[in-house]
XYZ file of C-alpha atoms in Angstrom:
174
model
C 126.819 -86.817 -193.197
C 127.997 -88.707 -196.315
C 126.547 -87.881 -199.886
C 123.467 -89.163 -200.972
C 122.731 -90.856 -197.369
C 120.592 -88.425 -196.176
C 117.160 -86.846 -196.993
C 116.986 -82.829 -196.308
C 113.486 -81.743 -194.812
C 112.189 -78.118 -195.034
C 109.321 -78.200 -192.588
C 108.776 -74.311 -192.106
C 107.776 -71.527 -193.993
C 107.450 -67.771 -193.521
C 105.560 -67.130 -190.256
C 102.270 -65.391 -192.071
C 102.193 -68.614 -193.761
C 101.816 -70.978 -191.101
C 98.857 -72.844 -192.965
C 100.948 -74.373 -195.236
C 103.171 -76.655 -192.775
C 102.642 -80.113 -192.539
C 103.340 -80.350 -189.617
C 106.136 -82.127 -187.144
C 104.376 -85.260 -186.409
C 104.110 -85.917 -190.348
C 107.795 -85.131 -190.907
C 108.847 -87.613 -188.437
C 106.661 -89.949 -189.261
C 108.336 -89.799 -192.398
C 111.419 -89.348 -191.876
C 111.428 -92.705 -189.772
C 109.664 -94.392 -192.954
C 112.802 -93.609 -194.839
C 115.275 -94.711 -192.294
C 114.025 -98.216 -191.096
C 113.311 -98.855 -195.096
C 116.572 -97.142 -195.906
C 115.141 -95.905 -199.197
C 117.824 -94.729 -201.969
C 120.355 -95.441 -199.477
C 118.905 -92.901 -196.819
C 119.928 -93.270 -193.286
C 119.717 -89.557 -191.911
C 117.129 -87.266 -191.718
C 118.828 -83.293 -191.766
C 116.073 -80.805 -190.245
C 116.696 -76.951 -191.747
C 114.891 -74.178 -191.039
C 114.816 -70.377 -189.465
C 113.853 -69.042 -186.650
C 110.344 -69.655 -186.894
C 110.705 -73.015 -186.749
C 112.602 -74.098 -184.017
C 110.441 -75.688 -182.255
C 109.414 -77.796 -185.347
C 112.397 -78.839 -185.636
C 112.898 -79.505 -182.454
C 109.907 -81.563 -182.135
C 110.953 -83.841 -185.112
C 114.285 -84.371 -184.097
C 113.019 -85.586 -180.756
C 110.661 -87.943 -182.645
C 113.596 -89.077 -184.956
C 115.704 -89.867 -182.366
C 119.318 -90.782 -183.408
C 119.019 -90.517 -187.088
C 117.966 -86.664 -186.805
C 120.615 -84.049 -187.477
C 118.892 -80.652 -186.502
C 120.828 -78.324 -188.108
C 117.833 -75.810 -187.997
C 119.440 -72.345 -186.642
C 122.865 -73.544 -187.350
C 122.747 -72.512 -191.019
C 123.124 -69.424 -193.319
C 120.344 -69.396 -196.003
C 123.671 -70.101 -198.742
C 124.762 -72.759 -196.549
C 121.614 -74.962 -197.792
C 122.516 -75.143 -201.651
C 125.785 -77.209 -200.902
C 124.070 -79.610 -197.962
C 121.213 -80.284 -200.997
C 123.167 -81.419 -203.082
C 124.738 -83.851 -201.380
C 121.407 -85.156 -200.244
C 119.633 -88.028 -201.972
C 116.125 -85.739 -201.671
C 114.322 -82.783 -200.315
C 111.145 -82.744 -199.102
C 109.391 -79.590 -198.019
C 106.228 -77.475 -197.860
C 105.455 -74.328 -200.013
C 108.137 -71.690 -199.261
C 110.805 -69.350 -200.816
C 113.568 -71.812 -199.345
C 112.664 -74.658 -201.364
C 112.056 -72.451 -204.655
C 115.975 -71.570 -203.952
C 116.900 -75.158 -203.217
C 115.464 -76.540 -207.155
C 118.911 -74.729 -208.524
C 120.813 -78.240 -207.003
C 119.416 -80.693 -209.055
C 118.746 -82.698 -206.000
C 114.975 -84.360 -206.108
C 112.395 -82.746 -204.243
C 108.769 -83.530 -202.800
C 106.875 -80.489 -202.361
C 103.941 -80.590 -200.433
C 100.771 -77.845 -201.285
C 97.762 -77.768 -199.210
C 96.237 -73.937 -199.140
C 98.604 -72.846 -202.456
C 98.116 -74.184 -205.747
C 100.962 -76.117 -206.967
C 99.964 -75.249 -210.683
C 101.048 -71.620 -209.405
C 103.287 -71.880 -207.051
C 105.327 -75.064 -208.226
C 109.204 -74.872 -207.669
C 110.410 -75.017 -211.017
C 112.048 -78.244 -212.396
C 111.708 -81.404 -213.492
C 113.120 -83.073 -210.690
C 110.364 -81.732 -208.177
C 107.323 -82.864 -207.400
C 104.425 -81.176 -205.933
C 101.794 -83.325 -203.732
C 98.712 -81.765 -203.164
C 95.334 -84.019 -201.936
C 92.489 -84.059 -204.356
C 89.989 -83.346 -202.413
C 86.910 -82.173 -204.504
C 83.943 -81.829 -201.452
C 86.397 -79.143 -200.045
C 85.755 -75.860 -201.118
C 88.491 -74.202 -199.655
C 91.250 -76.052 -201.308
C 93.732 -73.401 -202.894
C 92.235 -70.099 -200.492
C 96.038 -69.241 -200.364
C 95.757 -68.383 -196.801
C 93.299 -65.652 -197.389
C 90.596 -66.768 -195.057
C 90.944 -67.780 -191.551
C 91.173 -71.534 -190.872
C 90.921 -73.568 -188.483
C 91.360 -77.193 -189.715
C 94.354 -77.624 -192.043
C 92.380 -80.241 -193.975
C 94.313 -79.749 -197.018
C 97.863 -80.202 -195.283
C 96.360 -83.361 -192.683
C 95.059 -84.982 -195.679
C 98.556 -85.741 -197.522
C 99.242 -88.898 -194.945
C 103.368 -89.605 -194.467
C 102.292 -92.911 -196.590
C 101.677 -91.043 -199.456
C 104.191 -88.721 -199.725
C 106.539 -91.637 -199.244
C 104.844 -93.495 -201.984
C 105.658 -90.330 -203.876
C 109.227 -90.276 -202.648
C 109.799 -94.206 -203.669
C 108.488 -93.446 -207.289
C 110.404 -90.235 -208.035
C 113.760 -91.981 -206.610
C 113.413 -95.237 -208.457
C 112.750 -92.192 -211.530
C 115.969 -90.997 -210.745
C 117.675 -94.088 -211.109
């Protein structure tokens, strides 16, 4: 991996939480939007996570193909801050992990579906949260409180628009 050629992606999140992933299929599908554009330089896609996501990872690496480095397993939570900040961004879904990872100064997408990013924001001015506006549905913010069964607030944030998001906060860093 050589600085600033890579994006990091944080697709997991505690276990209890499982409503706010995004899901492998998304990841992938953007991860391989920042590859074949090579956007800010990227050309690898580094998968992290814990035990609960293995087979997220797994799955996007497989859809990634050569460009995927699954490191998910392989690493020691303090083993992240160093790998971030080599990276050119970080793009992840609500969890303690990504919180942690703001401290590297290292752009970040984070993507809220059943939290509200007003709340629950990483901190910095370098990160931003993407969350659907979506006013017809009611249970937008339920932070995981009632059972669901759709995901409509995580489906709805399309691997077009968080790489529209992605595009503008790079060309910000710039």
């Amino acid at each position: 991996l050589k600085e600033g050629e890579f994006a990091v992606m944080l697709p997991g999140c505690q276990a209890a939480g499982y409503l706010k992933r995004w899901g492998a299929e998304r990841y992938a599908a953007l991860g391989q939007k920042l590859v074949e554009t090579n956007l800010g330089g990227i050309k690898k896609i580094v998968i992290v996570g814990g035990p609960d996501e293995i087979e997220d990872c797994r799955a996007i690496a497989e859809l990634c193909g050569d460009y995927a480095v699954n490191l998910c397993g392989k690493t020691a939570l303090l083993d992240l801050p160093p790998l971030c900040a080599a990276a050119r961004c970080i793009v992840g879904n609500d969890t303690g992990t990504a919180h942690m990872l703001t401290m590297t100064g290292t752009p970040m997408l984070a993507l809220f579906g059943p939290t509200d990013p007003r709340r629950a924001k990483p901190i910095g001015r370098h990160v931003i949260a993407l969350q659907v506006d979506i006013a017809d549905m009611p249970c937008l913010n339920c932070h995981c409180k009632a059972p669901c069964d759709h995901q409509s607030c995580m489906k709805a944030i399309t691997p077009e628009r968080a790489f529209v998001e992605i595009m503008a906060m790079l060309r910000d860093v710039n």
